[in-house]
XYZ file of C-alpha atoms in Angstrom:
384
model
C 39.124 -0.698 28.797
C 38.682 -3.568 26.434
C 35.004 -3.834 27.445
C 34.554 -0.198 26.667
C 36.232 -0.512 23.315
C 34.017 -3.489 22.423
C 30.971 -1.550 23.355
C 32.198 1.417 21.233
C 32.661 -0.733 18.391
C 29.274 -2.594 18.722
C 27.630 0.870 18.741
C 29.725 2.092 15.902
C 29.071 -0.913 13.645
C 25.672 -1.813 14.834
C 24.801 -4.628 17.195
C 22.775 -6.464 14.525
C 25.377 -6.112 11.941
C 28.137 -7.208 14.268
C 26.341 -10.338 15.358
C 25.690 -11.122 11.598
C 29.339 -10.596 10.699
C 30.309 -12.922 13.818
C 27.783 -15.667 12.735
C 29.245 -15.397 9.153
C 32.854 -15.519 10.482
C 31.899 -18.848 12.510
C 30.396 -20.315 9.450
C 33.406 -19.737 7.372
C 35.652 -21.133 9.936
C 33.437 -24.239 10.292
C 33.342 -24.558 6.570
C 37.216 -24.549 6.327
C 37.548 -26.935 9.178
C 35.032 -29.312 7.637
C 36.648 -29.316 4.353
C 39.994 -30.088 5.912
C 38.664 -33.289 7.405
C 36.101 -34.464 4.717
C 37.973 -37.490 3.802
C 34.774 -39.573 4.151
C 33.374 -37.694 1.117
C 35.877 -39.098 -1.262
C 35.993 -42.461 -3.136
C 39.834 -41.941 -3.749
C 42.348 -42.699 -1.116
C 43.688 -39.616 0.723
C 46.925 -39.729 2.701
C 48.704 -36.934 4.777
C 52.377 -36.451 4.527
C 53.891 -37.104 8.161
C 57.575 -36.894 7.136
C 59.527 -36.107 4.030
C 63.312 -36.397 3.062
C 64.978 -35.716 -0.217
C 68.123 -36.097 -2.014
C 69.757 -34.472 -5.269
C 69.913 -37.283 -7.873
C 71.243 -35.339 -10.985
C 71.381 -32.031 -12.637
C 71.210 -31.248 -16.391
C 71.520 -28.094 -18.616
C 68.161 -26.138 -19.004
C 67.825 -22.658 -20.445
C 70.702 -20.250 -21.143
C 73.097 -20.042 -18.324
C 70.931 -22.223 -15.933
C 70.662 -25.951 -14.847
C 67.853 -28.017 -14.066
C 68.254 -30.036 -10.790
C 66.384 -33.331 -10.249
C 65.415 -34.485 -6.644
C 64.005 -37.799 -5.299
C 61.691 -37.444 -2.135
C 60.917 -40.271 0.205
C 57.589 -39.576 1.853
C 55.871 -41.239 4.793
C 52.046 -40.840 4.474
C 49.242 -41.608 6.897
C 46.191 -43.076 5.146
C 42.954 -41.099 6.063
C 40.242 -43.056 4.401
C 39.363 -46.458 2.682
C 40.268 -49.924 3.880
C 43.723 -48.888 4.813
C 42.614 -45.982 7.155
C 45.082 -45.286 9.870
C 47.883 -47.102 8.260
C 51.207 -45.726 7.092
C 52.778 -46.150 3.638
C 55.833 -44.860 1.739
C 55.697 -42.761 -1.352
C 58.640 -42.002 -3.751
C 58.340 -38.634 -5.608
C 60.676 -37.197 -8.245
C 60.599 -33.550 -8.927
C 62.692 -31.000 -10.865
C 63.850 -27.482 -9.545
C 61.642 -25.821 -12.128
C 58.467 -27.691 -10.891
C 57.073 -27.275 -14.416
C 55.578 -30.700 -14.784
C 55.875 -31.968 -11.193
C 55.452 -31.005 -7.595
C 57.416 -30.984 -4.256
C 55.586 -32.132 -1.313
C 55.913 -31.102 2.300
C 54.817 -32.340 5.868
C 51.119 -31.780 6.222
C 50.198 -32.019 2.422
C 47.197 -34.125 1.651
C 47.663 -36.350 -1.362
C 45.502 -38.656 -3.470
C 47.178 -42.012 -3.600
C 47.056 -45.369 -5.120
C 47.919 -47.924 -2.507
C 50.132 -50.851 -3.263
C 51.032 -54.006 -1.226
C 49.417 -55.401 1.867
C 50.129 -55.813 5.571
C 52.249 -53.283 7.359
C 54.551 -52.652 4.469
C 52.243 -50.508 2.228
C 53.619 -48.515 -0.717
C 51.678 -45.810 -2.469
C 51.776 -43.742 -5.645
C 50.898 -40.192 -5.687
C 48.153 -39.070 -8.207
C 47.537 -35.479 -7.091
C 46.985 -33.068 -4.278
C 43.964 -32.440 -2.362
C 43.216 -28.848 -2.740
C 39.644 -28.239 -1.813
C 40.428 -26.643 1.483
C 42.266 -23.796 -0.253
C 39.390 -23.451 -2.774
C 36.866 -23.158 0.179
C 39.101 -20.902 2.175
C 39.449 -18.464 -0.605
C 35.648 -18.630 -1.446
C 34.778 -18.099 2.275
C 37.200 -15.132 2.535
C 35.584 -13.498 -0.718
C 32.055 -14.062 0.653
C 32.953 -12.703 4.129
C 34.680 -9.544 2.569
C 31.958 -8.753 0.104
C 29.279 -8.968 2.751
C 31.212 -6.948 5.314
C 32.030 -4.196 2.958
C 28.771 -4.186 0.848
C 26.240 -5.320 3.426
C 22.831 -6.241 1.909
C 24.049 -5.063 -1.507
C 27.264 -7.186 -1.199
C 25.079 -10.275 -0.216
C 23.035 -9.703 -3.236
C 26.161 -9.446 -5.409
C 27.263 -12.581 -3.874
C 23.941 -14.237 -4.807
C 24.299 -12.936 -8.413
C 27.874 -14.343 -8.775
C 26.633 -17.687 -7.568
C 23.672 -17.695 -9.979
C 25.976 -16.762 -12.826
C 28.406 -19.471 -12.014
C 25.522 -21.989 -12.243
C 24.498 -20.587 -15.459
C 27.978 -20.875 -16.974
C 28.282 -24.506 -15.652
C 24.806 -25.286 -17.247
C 26.028 -23.709 -20.572
C 29.061 -25.854 -20.491
C 27.272 -29.038 -19.781
C 24.728 -28.157 -22.725
C 27.679 -27.687 -24.992
C 29.184 -30.842 -23.911
C 25.825 -32.529 -24.950
C 26.229 -31.025 -28.536
C 24.424 -27.707 -28.439
C 25.658 -24.801 -30.520
C 28.272 -22.651 -28.827
C 27.385 -19.332 -29.829
C 23.698 -19.972 -29.302
C 24.604 -20.887 -25.662
C 26.727 -17.949 -25.088
C 23.858 -15.773 -26.534
C 21.330 -17.193 -24.073
C 23.853 -17.233 -21.246
C 24.596 -13.517 -21.886
C 20.997 -12.513 -21.674
C 20.453 -14.550 -18.452
C 23.716 -13.072 -16.831
C 22.517 -9.538 -17.781
C 18.838 -9.988 -16.516
C 19.787 -11.923 -13.351
C 22.723 -9.888 -12.218
C 21.108 -6.368 -12.579
C 17.736 -7.524 -11.192
C 19.187 -9.256 -8.190
C 21.387 -6.266 -7.303
C 19.159 -3.306 -8.188
C 15.693 -4.838 -7.869
C 12.754 -4.827 -10.387
C 12.178 -1.259 -11.459
C 12.446 1.007 -14.481
C 16.158 1.929 -13.663
C 17.174 -1.914 -13.818
C 15.112 -2.310 -17.076
C 16.916 0.626 -18.701
C 20.302 -0.835 -17.545
C 19.416 -4.366 -18.944
C 18.122 -2.971 -22.315
C 21.233 -0.711 -22.650
C 23.569 -3.593 -21.791
C 21.919 -5.984 -24.355
C 21.841 -3.301 -27.047
C 25.479 -2.296 -26.298
C 26.526 -5.982 -26.595
C 24.564 -6.620 -29.742
C 26.177 -3.513 -31.500
C 29.642 -4.561 -30.346
C 29.278 -8.112 -31.518
C 27.721 -6.955 -34.944
C 30.696 -4.677 -35.430
C 33.309 -7.418 -34.509
C 31.465 -9.916 -36.745
C 31.272 -7.503 -39.750
C 35.042 -6.615 -39.460
C 35.826 -10.304 -39.374
C 33.916 -11.072 -42.438
C 35.132 -8.066 -44.470
C 38.815 -8.723 -43.531
C 38.456 -12.619 -43.755
C 40.095 -12.816 -40.312
C 43.461 -11.685 -41.806
C 44.025 -8.919 -39.261
C 44.344 -11.285 -36.237
C 46.411 -14.432 -35.648
C 44.185 -17.309 -34.508
C 47.006 -19.744 -34.043
C 46.094 -20.474 -30.519
C 42.662 -21.638 -31.590
C 43.555 -23.910 -34.359
C 44.003 -27.070 -32.099
C 40.266 -26.706 -31.269
C 39.401 -28.045 -34.783
C 36.406 -25.571 -34.858
C 35.668 -22.460 -36.765
C 37.765 -19.759 -35.024
C 35.240 -16.915 -35.752
C 32.455 -18.652 -33.731
C 34.789 -19.296 -30.792
C 36.311 -15.700 -31.023
C 32.827 -13.999 -31.275
C 31.544 -16.207 -28.228
C 34.612 -15.049 -26.145
C 33.792 -11.252 -27.019
C 30.272 -11.911 -26.103
C 30.911 -13.144 -22.671
C 34.149 -11.463 -21.992
C 32.930 -7.816 -22.460
C 29.518 -8.394 -20.985
C 30.667 -7.611 -17.363
C 32.067 -4.181 -18.235
C 29.150 -3.303 -20.477
C 26.867 -4.195 -17.652
C 28.781 -1.991 -15.274
C 28.612 0.851 -17.670
C 24.903 0.387 -18.227
C 23.884 0.310 -14.558
C 26.201 3.212 -13.723
C 24.603 5.292 -16.381
C 20.908 4.407 -15.524
C 21.435 4.852 -11.776
C 23.134 8.169 -12.370
C 20.457 9.380 -14.713
C 17.813 8.176 -12.091
C 19.508 10.100 -9.379
C 19.710 13.310 -11.413
C 16.005 13.090 -12.226
C 15.051 12.327 -8.521
C 17.062 15.421 -7.303
C 15.656 17.676 -9.935
C 12.472 16.462 -11.657
C 12.257 19.543 -13.992
C 15.822 18.806 -15.405
C 15.653 19.024 -19.229
C 16.534 16.178 -21.638
C 19.570 18.373 -22.849
C 20.810 18.890 -19.374
C 20.375 15.218 -18.536
C 22.292 14.154 -21.724
C 25.053 16.542 -21.090
C 25.422 15.164 -17.433
C 25.319 11.559 -18.830
C 28.121 12.333 -21.249
C 30.299 13.800 -18.532
C 29.724 10.703 -16.343
C 30.441 8.407 -19.236
C 33.767 10.239 -20.071
C 34.882 9.672 -16.318
C 34.230 5.889 -16.352
C 34.910 4.703 -19.789
C 38.831 5.065 -19.319
C 38.962 2.989 -16.231
C 36.551 0.295 -17.545
C 38.602 -0.087 -20.738
C 41.818 -0.469 -18.600
C 39.965 -3.178 -16.512
C 39.190 -5.200 -19.661
C 42.906 -4.759 -21.100
C 44.515 -5.898 -17.741
C 42.102 -8.791 -17.437
C 42.949 -10.008 -20.810
C 46.661 -9.444 -20.645
C 47.370 -10.876 -17.269
C 46.387 -14.346 -18.400
C 49.315 -14.331 -20.831
C 51.956 -13.348 -18.267
C 53.196 -17.035 -17.717
C 53.585 -17.526 -21.519
C 55.255 -14.210 -21.870
C 57.793 -14.971 -19.091
C 58.452 -18.349 -20.773
C 58.870 -16.978 -24.127
C 61.300 -14.330 -23.098
C 63.347 -16.892 -21.082
C 63.804 -18.838 -24.356
C 65.041 -15.736 -26.212
C 61.953 -14.915 -28.036
C 61.950 -11.329 -28.949
C 59.446 -8.771 -27.576
C 58.005 -8.301 -31.234
C 57.388 -12.006 -31.527
C 55.787 -11.995 -28.085
C 53.469 -9.311 -28.871
C 52.581 -10.958 -32.335
C 52.222 -14.551 -31.055
C 50.834 -14.233 -27.432
C 49.302 -10.877 -26.986
C 47.711 -9.697 -30.176
C 44.592 -11.897 -29.650
C 44.160 -10.488 -26.069
C 44.774 -6.880 -27.098
C 42.076 -7.295 -29.851
C 39.601 -8.702 -27.355
C 40.359 -5.804 -25.014
C 39.864 -3.233 -27.826
C 36.714 -4.627 -29.081
C 35.453 -4.753 -25.478
C 36.532 -1.060 -25.236
C 34.538 -0.183 -28.362
C 31.562 -1.896 -26.679
C 32.105 0.319 -23.561
C 32.307 3.436 -25.441
C 29.286 2.635 -27.678
C 27.262 1.516 -24.625
C 27.546 5.069 -22.982
C 25.379 6.946 -25.628
C 22.984 4.014 -25.948
C 22.429 4.035 -22.099
C 21.977 7.766 -22.057
C 19.453 7.555 -24.761
C 17.550 4.697 -23.303
C 17.808 5.896 -19.757
C 16.701 9.389 -20.356
C 13.571 8.258 -22.386
C 12.565 5.528 -20.012
C 13.273 7.352 -16.733
C 12.429 10.939 -17.492
C 8.956 10.101 -18.698
C 8.155 7.779 -15.640
C 9.043 10.535 -12.896
C 6.418 12.717 -11.575
C 7.280 16.229 -12.299
C 6.891 18.463 -9.210
C 4.554 21.518 -9.755
C 6.562 24.627 -10.087
C 5.804 27.095 -7.466
C 3.704 29.975 -8.679
C 4.350 33.617 -8.011
C 2.763 34.759 -4.716
C 2.796 31.194 -3.220
C 4.023 31.118 0.349
């Protein structure tokens, strides 16, 4: 029965695809197991907690109608690398019930430690937690999921994400060396757009139309935001959260808008150009007017969801601050003014970019794609 089900599953999924997924699954499992035991790659000493005990040491008033409890843990750890490999040490760890600035450790946790003492009575101080296995596990799960669901397109998307991550890391490194932030974000935005759309959609007129549309939509959005900032002298938005950076807040804000809204604008651009291309493929005699009308209808369907994506993406980052503020009796009005206004402005500016990209993409796609498609000869009267 199981054998029959397996055969049916292989037939349904495809033997080649099933083998590929199985190999990827083994690679992911192997990657997680390797990361779990990669102590030899670290210069810092790593130890595993083998036993833990704790006691309540004191309590103190905290927020309204609540108390903060302080605990002291006695940990026995086994050292996994370095000159003390294989030996045991004791670690004392203090933590509070809120866990705001400290952590509670459990059996099996891997810790970075500084070892003190010598002989068999080693003591150690915890300096952090080894979390690479969690990062690798989530990354492997993401890669496996995107390849299983998306197949070849999913693998290309994964490649695109990896390349964009490298570009972003390179931009940060160049900024650290003293290059201009806005110039770097501008160059990164161009590379993000060109690389992402080319890898996923290939080198063709449709991709070219999407790249040009995305860049034009982003440029118009940034121009509008910059003009509004200059005309209002930045008085419409509270930039308190940026003051600690000791840099012109306009440059940082515009750079954020440039990179933050780019993903949604790229998505709109490729959706519009792909839809235009499909319509022309299905009916090569379709008129410009009909093509623009169809594009507008498609744009109306997707602009709402993409604007919501931007709004939720920006706002969700403030949830911890909102909870903390509300627990400290900060009013909802102050929360909106102090913590959410900047995120909402970012989302709305990105939404303007999404809306403006739709007519831009329709104009560019119709003129670039319509002229490149071969028009099928219309059947003449009397033809068979």
